[in-house]
mmCIF file of C-alpha atoms and ligand atoms in Angstrom:
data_model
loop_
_atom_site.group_PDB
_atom_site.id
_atom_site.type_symbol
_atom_site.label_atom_id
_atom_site.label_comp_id
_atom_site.label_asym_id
_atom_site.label_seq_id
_atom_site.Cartn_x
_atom_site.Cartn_y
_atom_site.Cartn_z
ATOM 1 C CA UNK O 20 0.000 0.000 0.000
ATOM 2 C CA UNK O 21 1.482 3.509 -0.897
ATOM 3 C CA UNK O 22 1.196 4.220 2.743
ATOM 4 C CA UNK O 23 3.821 7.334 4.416
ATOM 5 C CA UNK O 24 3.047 8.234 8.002
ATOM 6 C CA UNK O 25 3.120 11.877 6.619
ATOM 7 C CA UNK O 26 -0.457 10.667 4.798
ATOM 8 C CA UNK O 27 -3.047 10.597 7.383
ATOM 9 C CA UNK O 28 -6.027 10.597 5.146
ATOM 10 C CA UNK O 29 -5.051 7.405 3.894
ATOM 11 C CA UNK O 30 -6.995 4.548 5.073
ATOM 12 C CA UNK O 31 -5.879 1.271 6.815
ATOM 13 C CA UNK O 32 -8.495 -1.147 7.852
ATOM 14 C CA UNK O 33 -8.376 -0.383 11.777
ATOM 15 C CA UNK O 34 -10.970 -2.722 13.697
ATOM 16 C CA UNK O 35 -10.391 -6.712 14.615
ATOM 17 C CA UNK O 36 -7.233 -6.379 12.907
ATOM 18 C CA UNK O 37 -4.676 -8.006 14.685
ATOM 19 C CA UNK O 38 -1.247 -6.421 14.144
ATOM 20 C CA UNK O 39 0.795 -7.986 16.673
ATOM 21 C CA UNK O 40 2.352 -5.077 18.701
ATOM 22 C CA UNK O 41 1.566 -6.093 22.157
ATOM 23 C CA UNK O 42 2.885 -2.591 23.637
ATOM 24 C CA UNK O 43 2.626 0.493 22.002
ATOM 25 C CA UNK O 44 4.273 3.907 23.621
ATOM 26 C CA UNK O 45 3.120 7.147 22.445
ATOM 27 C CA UNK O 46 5.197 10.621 22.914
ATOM 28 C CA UNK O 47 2.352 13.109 22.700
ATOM 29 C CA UNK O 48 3.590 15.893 20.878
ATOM 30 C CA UNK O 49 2.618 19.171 18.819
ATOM 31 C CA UNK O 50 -0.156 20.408 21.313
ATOM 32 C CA UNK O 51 1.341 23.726 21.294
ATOM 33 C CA UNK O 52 2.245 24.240 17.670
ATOM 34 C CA UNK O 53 -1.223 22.892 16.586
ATOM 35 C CA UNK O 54 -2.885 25.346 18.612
ATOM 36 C CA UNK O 55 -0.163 28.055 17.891
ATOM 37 C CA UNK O 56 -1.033 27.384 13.935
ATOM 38 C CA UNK O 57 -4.803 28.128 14.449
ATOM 39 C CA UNK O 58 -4.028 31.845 16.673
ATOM 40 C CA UNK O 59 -5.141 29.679 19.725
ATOM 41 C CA UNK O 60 -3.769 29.692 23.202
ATOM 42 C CA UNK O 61 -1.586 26.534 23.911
ATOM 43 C CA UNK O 62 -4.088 24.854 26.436
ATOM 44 C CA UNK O 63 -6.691 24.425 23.473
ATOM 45 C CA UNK O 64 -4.255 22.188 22.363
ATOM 46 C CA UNK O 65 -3.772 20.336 24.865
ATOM 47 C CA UNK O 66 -7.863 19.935 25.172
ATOM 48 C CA UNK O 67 -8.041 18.791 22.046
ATOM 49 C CA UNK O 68 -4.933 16.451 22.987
ATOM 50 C CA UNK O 69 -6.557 14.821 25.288
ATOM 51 C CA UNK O 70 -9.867 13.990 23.518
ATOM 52 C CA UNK O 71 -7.219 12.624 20.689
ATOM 53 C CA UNK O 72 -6.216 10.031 23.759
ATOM 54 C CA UNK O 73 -9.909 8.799 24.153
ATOM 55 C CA UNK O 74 -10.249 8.016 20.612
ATOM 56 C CA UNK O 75 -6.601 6.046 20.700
ATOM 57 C CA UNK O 76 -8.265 4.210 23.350
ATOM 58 C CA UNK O 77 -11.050 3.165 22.177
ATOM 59 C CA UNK O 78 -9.024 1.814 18.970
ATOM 60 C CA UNK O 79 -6.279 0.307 20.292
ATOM 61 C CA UNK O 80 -7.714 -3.209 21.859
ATOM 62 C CA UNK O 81 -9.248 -3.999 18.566
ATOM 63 C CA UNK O 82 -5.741 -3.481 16.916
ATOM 64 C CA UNK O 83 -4.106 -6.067 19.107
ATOM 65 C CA UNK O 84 -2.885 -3.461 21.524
ATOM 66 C CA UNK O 85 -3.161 -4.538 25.043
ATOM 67 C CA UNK O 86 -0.623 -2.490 26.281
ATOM 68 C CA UNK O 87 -0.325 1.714 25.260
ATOM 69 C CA UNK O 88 1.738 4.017 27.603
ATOM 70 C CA UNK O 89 1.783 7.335 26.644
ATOM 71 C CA UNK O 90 3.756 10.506 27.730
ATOM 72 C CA UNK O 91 1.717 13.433 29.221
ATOM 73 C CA UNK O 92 3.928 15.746 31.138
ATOM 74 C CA UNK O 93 7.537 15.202 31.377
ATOM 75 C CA UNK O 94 10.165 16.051 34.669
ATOM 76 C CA UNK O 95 11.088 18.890 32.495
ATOM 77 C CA UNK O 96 8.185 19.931 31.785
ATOM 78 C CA UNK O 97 7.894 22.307 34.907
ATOM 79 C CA UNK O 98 9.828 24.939 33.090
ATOM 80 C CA UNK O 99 6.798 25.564 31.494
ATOM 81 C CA UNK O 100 4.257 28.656 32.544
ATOM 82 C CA UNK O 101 2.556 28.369 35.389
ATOM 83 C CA UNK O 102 -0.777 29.165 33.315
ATOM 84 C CA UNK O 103 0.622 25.955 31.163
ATOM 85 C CA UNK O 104 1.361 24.027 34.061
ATOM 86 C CA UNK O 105 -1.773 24.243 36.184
ATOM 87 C CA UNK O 106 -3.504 24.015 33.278
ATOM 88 C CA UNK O 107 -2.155 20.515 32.534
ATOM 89 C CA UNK O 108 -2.686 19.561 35.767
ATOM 90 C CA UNK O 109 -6.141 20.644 35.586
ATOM 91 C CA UNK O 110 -6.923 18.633 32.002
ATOM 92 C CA UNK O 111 -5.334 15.432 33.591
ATOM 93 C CA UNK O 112 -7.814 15.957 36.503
ATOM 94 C CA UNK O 113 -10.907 16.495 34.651
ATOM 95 C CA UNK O 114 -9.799 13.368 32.452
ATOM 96 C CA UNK O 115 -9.571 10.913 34.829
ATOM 97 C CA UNK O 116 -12.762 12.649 36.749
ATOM 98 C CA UNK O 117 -15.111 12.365 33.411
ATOM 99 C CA UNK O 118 -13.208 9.396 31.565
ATOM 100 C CA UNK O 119 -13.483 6.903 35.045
ATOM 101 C CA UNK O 120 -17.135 5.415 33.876
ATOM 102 C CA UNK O 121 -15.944 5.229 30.298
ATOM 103 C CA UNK O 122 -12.684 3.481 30.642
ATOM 104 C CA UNK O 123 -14.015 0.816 33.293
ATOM 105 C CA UNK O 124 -17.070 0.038 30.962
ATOM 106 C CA UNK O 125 -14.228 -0.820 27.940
ATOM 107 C CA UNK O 126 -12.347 -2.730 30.378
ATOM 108 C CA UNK O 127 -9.361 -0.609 30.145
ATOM 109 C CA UNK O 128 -6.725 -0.808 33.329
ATOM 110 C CA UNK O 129 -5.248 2.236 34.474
ATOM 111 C CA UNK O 130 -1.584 3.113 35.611
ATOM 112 C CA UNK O 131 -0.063 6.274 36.001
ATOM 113 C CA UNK O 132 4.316 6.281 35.947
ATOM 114 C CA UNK O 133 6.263 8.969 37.224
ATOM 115 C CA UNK O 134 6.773 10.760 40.462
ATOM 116 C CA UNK O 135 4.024 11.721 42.317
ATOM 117 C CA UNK O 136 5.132 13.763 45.374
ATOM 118 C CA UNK O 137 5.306 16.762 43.249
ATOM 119 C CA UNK O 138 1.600 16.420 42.094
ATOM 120 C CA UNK O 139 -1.204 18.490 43.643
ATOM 121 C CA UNK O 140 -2.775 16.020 46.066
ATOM 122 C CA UNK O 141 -6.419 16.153 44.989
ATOM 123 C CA UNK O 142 -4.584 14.892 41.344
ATOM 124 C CA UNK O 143 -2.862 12.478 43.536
ATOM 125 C CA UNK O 144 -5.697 10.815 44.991
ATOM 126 C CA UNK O 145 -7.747 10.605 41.256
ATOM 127 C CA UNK O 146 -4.889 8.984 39.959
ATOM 128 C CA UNK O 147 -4.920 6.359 42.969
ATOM 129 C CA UNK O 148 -8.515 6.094 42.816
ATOM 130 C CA UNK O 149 -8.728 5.089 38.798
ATOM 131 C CA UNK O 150 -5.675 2.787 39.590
ATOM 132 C CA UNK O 151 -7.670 1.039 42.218
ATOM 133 C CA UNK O 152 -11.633 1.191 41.008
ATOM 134 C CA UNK O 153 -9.933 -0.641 37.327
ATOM 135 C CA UNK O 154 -7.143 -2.863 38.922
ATOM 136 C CA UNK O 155 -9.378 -6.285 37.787
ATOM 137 C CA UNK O 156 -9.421 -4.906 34.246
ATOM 138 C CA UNK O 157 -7.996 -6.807 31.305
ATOM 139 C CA UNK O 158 -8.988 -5.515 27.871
ATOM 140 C CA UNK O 159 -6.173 -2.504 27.641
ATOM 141 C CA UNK O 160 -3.404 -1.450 30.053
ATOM 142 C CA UNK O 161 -2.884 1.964 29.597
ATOM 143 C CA UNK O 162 -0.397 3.772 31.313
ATOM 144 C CA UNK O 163 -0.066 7.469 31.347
ATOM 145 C CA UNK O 164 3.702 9.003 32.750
ATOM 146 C CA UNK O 165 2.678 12.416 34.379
ATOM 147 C CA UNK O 166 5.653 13.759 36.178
ATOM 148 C CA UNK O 167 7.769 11.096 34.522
ATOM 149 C CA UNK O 168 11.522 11.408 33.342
ATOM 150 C CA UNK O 169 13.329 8.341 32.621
ATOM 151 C CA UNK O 170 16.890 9.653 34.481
ATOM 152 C CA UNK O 171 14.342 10.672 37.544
ATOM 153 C CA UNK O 172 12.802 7.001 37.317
ATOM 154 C CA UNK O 173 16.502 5.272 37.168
ATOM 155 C CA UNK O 174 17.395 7.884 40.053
ATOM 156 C CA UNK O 175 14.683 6.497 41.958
ATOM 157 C CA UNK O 176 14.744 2.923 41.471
ATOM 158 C CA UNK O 177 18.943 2.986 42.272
ATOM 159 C CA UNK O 178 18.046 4.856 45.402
ATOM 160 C CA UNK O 179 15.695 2.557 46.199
ATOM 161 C CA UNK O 180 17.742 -0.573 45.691
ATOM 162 C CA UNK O 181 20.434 1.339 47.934
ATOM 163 C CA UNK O 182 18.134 1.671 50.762
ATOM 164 C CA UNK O 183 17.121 -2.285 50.052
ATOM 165 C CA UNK O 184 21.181 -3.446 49.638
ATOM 166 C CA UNK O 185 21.770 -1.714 53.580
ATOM 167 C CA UNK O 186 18.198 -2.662 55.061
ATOM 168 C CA UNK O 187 19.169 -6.695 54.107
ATOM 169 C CA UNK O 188 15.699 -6.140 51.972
ATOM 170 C CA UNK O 189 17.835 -6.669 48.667
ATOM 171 C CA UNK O 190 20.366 -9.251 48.026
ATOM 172 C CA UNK O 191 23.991 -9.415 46.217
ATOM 173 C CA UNK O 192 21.405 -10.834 43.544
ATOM 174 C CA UNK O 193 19.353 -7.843 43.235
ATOM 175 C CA UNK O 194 22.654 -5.814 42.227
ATOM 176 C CA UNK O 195 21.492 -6.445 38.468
ATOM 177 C CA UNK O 196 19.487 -5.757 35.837
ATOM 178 C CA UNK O 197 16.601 -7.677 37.453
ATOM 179 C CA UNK O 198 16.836 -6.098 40.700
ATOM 180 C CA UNK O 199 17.101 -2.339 39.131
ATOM 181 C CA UNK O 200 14.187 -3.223 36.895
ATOM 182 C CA UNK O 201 12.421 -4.381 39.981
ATOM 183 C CA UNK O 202 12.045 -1.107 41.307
ATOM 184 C CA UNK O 203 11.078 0.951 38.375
ATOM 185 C CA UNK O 204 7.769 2.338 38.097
ATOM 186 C CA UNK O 205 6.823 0.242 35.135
ATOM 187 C CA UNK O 206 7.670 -2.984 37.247
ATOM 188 C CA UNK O 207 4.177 -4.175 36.301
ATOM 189 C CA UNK O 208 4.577 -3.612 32.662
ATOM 190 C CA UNK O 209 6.603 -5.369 29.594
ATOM 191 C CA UNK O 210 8.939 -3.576 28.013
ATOM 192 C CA UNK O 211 7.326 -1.457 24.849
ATOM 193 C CA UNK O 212 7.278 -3.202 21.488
ATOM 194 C CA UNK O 213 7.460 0.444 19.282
ATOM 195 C CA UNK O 214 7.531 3.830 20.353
ATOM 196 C CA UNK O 215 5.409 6.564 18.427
ATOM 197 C CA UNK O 216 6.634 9.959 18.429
ATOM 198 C CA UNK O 217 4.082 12.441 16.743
ATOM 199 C CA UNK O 218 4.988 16.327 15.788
ATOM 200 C CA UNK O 219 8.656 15.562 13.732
ATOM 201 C CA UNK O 220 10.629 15.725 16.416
ATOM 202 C CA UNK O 221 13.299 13.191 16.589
ATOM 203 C CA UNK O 222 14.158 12.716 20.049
ATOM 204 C CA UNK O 223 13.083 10.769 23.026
ATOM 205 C CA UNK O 224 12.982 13.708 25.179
ATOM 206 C CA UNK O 225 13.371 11.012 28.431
ATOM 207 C CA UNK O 226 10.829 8.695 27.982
ATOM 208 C CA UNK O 227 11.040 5.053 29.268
ATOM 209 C CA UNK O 228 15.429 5.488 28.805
ATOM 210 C CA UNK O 229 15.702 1.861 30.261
ATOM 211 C CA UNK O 230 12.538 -0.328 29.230
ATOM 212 C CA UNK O 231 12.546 0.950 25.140
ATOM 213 C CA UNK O 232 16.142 -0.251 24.768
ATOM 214 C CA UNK O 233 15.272 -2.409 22.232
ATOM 215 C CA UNK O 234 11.841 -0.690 20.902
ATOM 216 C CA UNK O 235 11.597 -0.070 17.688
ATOM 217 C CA UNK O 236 10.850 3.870 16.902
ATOM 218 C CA UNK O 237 8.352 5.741 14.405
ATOM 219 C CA UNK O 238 8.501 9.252 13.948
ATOM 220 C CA UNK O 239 5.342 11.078 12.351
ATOM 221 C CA UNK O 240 5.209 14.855 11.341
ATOM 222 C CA UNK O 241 1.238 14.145 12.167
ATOM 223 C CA UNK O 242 0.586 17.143 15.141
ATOM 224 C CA UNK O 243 -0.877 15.296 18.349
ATOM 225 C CA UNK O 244 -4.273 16.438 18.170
ATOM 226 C CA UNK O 245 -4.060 15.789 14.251
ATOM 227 C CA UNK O 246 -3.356 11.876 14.925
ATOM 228 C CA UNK O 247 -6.452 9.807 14.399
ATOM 229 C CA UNK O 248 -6.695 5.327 15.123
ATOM 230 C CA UNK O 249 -6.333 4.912 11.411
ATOM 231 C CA UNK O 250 -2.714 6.626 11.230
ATOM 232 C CA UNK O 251 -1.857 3.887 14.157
ATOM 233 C CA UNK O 252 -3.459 1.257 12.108
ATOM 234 C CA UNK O 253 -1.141 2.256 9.487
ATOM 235 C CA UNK O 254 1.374 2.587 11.706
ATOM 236 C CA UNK O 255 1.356 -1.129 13.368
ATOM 237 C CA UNK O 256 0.832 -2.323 9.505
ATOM 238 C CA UNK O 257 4.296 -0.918 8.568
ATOM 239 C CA UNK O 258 5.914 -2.121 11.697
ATOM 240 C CA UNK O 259 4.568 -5.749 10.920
ATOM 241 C CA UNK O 260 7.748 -6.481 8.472
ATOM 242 C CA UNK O 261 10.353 -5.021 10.637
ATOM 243 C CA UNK O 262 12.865 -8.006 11.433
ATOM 244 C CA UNK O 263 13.761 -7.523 15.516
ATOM 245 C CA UNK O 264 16.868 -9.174 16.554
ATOM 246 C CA UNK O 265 17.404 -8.380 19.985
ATOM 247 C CA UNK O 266 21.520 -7.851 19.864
ATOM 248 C CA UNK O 267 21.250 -11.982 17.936
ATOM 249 C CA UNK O 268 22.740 -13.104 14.621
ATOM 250 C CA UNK O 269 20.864 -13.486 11.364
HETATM 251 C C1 LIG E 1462 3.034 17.864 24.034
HETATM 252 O O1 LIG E 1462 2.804 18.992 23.267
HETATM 253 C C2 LIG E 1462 2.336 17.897 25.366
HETATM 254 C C3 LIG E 1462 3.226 18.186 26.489
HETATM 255 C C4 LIG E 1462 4.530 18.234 26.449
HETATM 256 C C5 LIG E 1462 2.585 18.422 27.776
HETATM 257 P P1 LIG E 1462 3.697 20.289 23.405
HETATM 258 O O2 LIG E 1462 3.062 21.198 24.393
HETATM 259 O O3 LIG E 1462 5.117 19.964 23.678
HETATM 260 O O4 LIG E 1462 3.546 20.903 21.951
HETATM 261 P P2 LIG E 1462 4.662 21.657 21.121
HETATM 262 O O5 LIG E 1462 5.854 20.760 21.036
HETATM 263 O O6 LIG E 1462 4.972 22.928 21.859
HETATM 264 O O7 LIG E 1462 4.032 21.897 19.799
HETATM 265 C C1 LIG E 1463 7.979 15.419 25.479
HETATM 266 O O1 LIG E 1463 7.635 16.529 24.740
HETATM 267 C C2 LIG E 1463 7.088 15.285 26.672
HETATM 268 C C3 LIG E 1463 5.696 14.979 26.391
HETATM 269 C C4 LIG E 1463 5.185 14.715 25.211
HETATM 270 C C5 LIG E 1463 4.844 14.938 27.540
HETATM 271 P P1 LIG E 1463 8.360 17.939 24.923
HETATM 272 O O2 LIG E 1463 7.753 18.858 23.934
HETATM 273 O O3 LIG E 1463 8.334 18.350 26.343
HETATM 274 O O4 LIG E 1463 9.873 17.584 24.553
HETATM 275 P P2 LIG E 1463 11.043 18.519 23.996
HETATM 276 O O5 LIG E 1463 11.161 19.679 24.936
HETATM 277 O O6 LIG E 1463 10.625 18.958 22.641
HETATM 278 O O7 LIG E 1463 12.246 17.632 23.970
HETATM 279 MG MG1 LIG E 1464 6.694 19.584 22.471
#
């Protein structure tokens, strides 16, 4: 099919097709510029963002997906305006506050990644809550990293396993890969399959450093609100004939 990710409007069948990426991770970007582009203030795209995310996943189960993790508000992402900031905040809020019915009925289980202690605590306890009221869910895992840097997460997990090591909680054993890994927010969650990046950008701007070691990536011009299910259809098509060899020989 004469299929480039810079063609949207092209069509890919999308539902009960099976494509065979297990996990799917999704930088989020181009909010700003998209809204920029229309004379709008930046938060209007990041509205129309987050409805983008609904769509995704209502799509993604029936496309074989059963895990998505995607990137909402980075460590660095503070050094934004405060308007910007709060006004994140605020959107993640009313998501999980309006979305909670929705995503439960589609069976979808919720995680959030990242560190929380910096979060408002009313966002805190929503994100807890949604974790909690879908834990028995099995249809979709979708993780969302608020507050989440990979170098913070690595940070986090070594400190942790330091504190283990001279507690006698961790052993000589847990001084590897396993043990590290262990401790990481994503403990729960296999390592991601292909990593979408939307808005041209080509860089992974600290997103899962450790666990998409051996992801495959896909970089699309396609704006985040501007990304629709068929563009991952066509997406998880393409990636379908990549050969993954994991560091092994032909
Ligand atoms: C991604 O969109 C969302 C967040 C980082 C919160 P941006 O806000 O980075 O959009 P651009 O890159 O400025 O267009
Ligand atoms: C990455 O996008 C973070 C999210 C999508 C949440 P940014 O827009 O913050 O990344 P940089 O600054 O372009 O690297
Ligand atoms: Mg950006």
């Amino acid at each position: 099919m004469a299929f480039t990710t810079s063609d949207p409007s092209d069509r890919a069948p999308v539902s009960g097709v099976d494509y065979g990426v297990g996990h799917v991770a999704i930088i989020m970007d181009g909010n700003g510029r998209w809204a920029t582009n229309r004379g709008w203030p930046r938060l209007a795209g990041h509205r129309k963002g987050a409805e983008r995310i609904k769509e995704i996943v209502r799509a993604a189960p029936d496309m074989g997906v059963r895990w998505l993790t995607v990137y909402a508000f980075s460590t660095e992402n503070w050094k934004r305006s405060t308007e910007e900031v709060l006004g994140l905040m605020g959107i993640f809020a009313r998501y999980i506050e309006r979305e909670a019915d929705e995503l439960a009925a589609l069976g979808v289980r919720m995680r959030f990644i990242g560190e929380r202690g910096r979060l408002d605590s009313r966002l805190a306890r929503l994100m807890s809550g949604i974790e909690e009221r879908t834990a028995g869910n099995t249809r979709l895992n979708l993780t969302v990293a608020i507050n989440y840097g990979g170098r913070n997460e690595l940070a986090r997990a070594a400190a942790r396993l330091a504190r283990d090591f001279a507690s006698g909680a961790a052993t000589e054993e847990d001084l590897s890969e396993a043990g590290l890994a262990a401790r990481l927010d994503t403990v729960a969650l296999p390592d991601p399959d292909l990593v979408i990046r939307t808005s041209g950008e080509t860089r992974t701007s600290n997103f899962l450093a450790w666990q998409a070691a051996y992801a495959e990536y896909e970089f699309t011009p396609t704006l985040w609100p501007d990304f629709t299910p068929q563009e991952l259809a066509h997406i998880l098509d393409g990636f379908g004939g990549r050969e993954r060899r994991f560091g092994g020989a032909k």
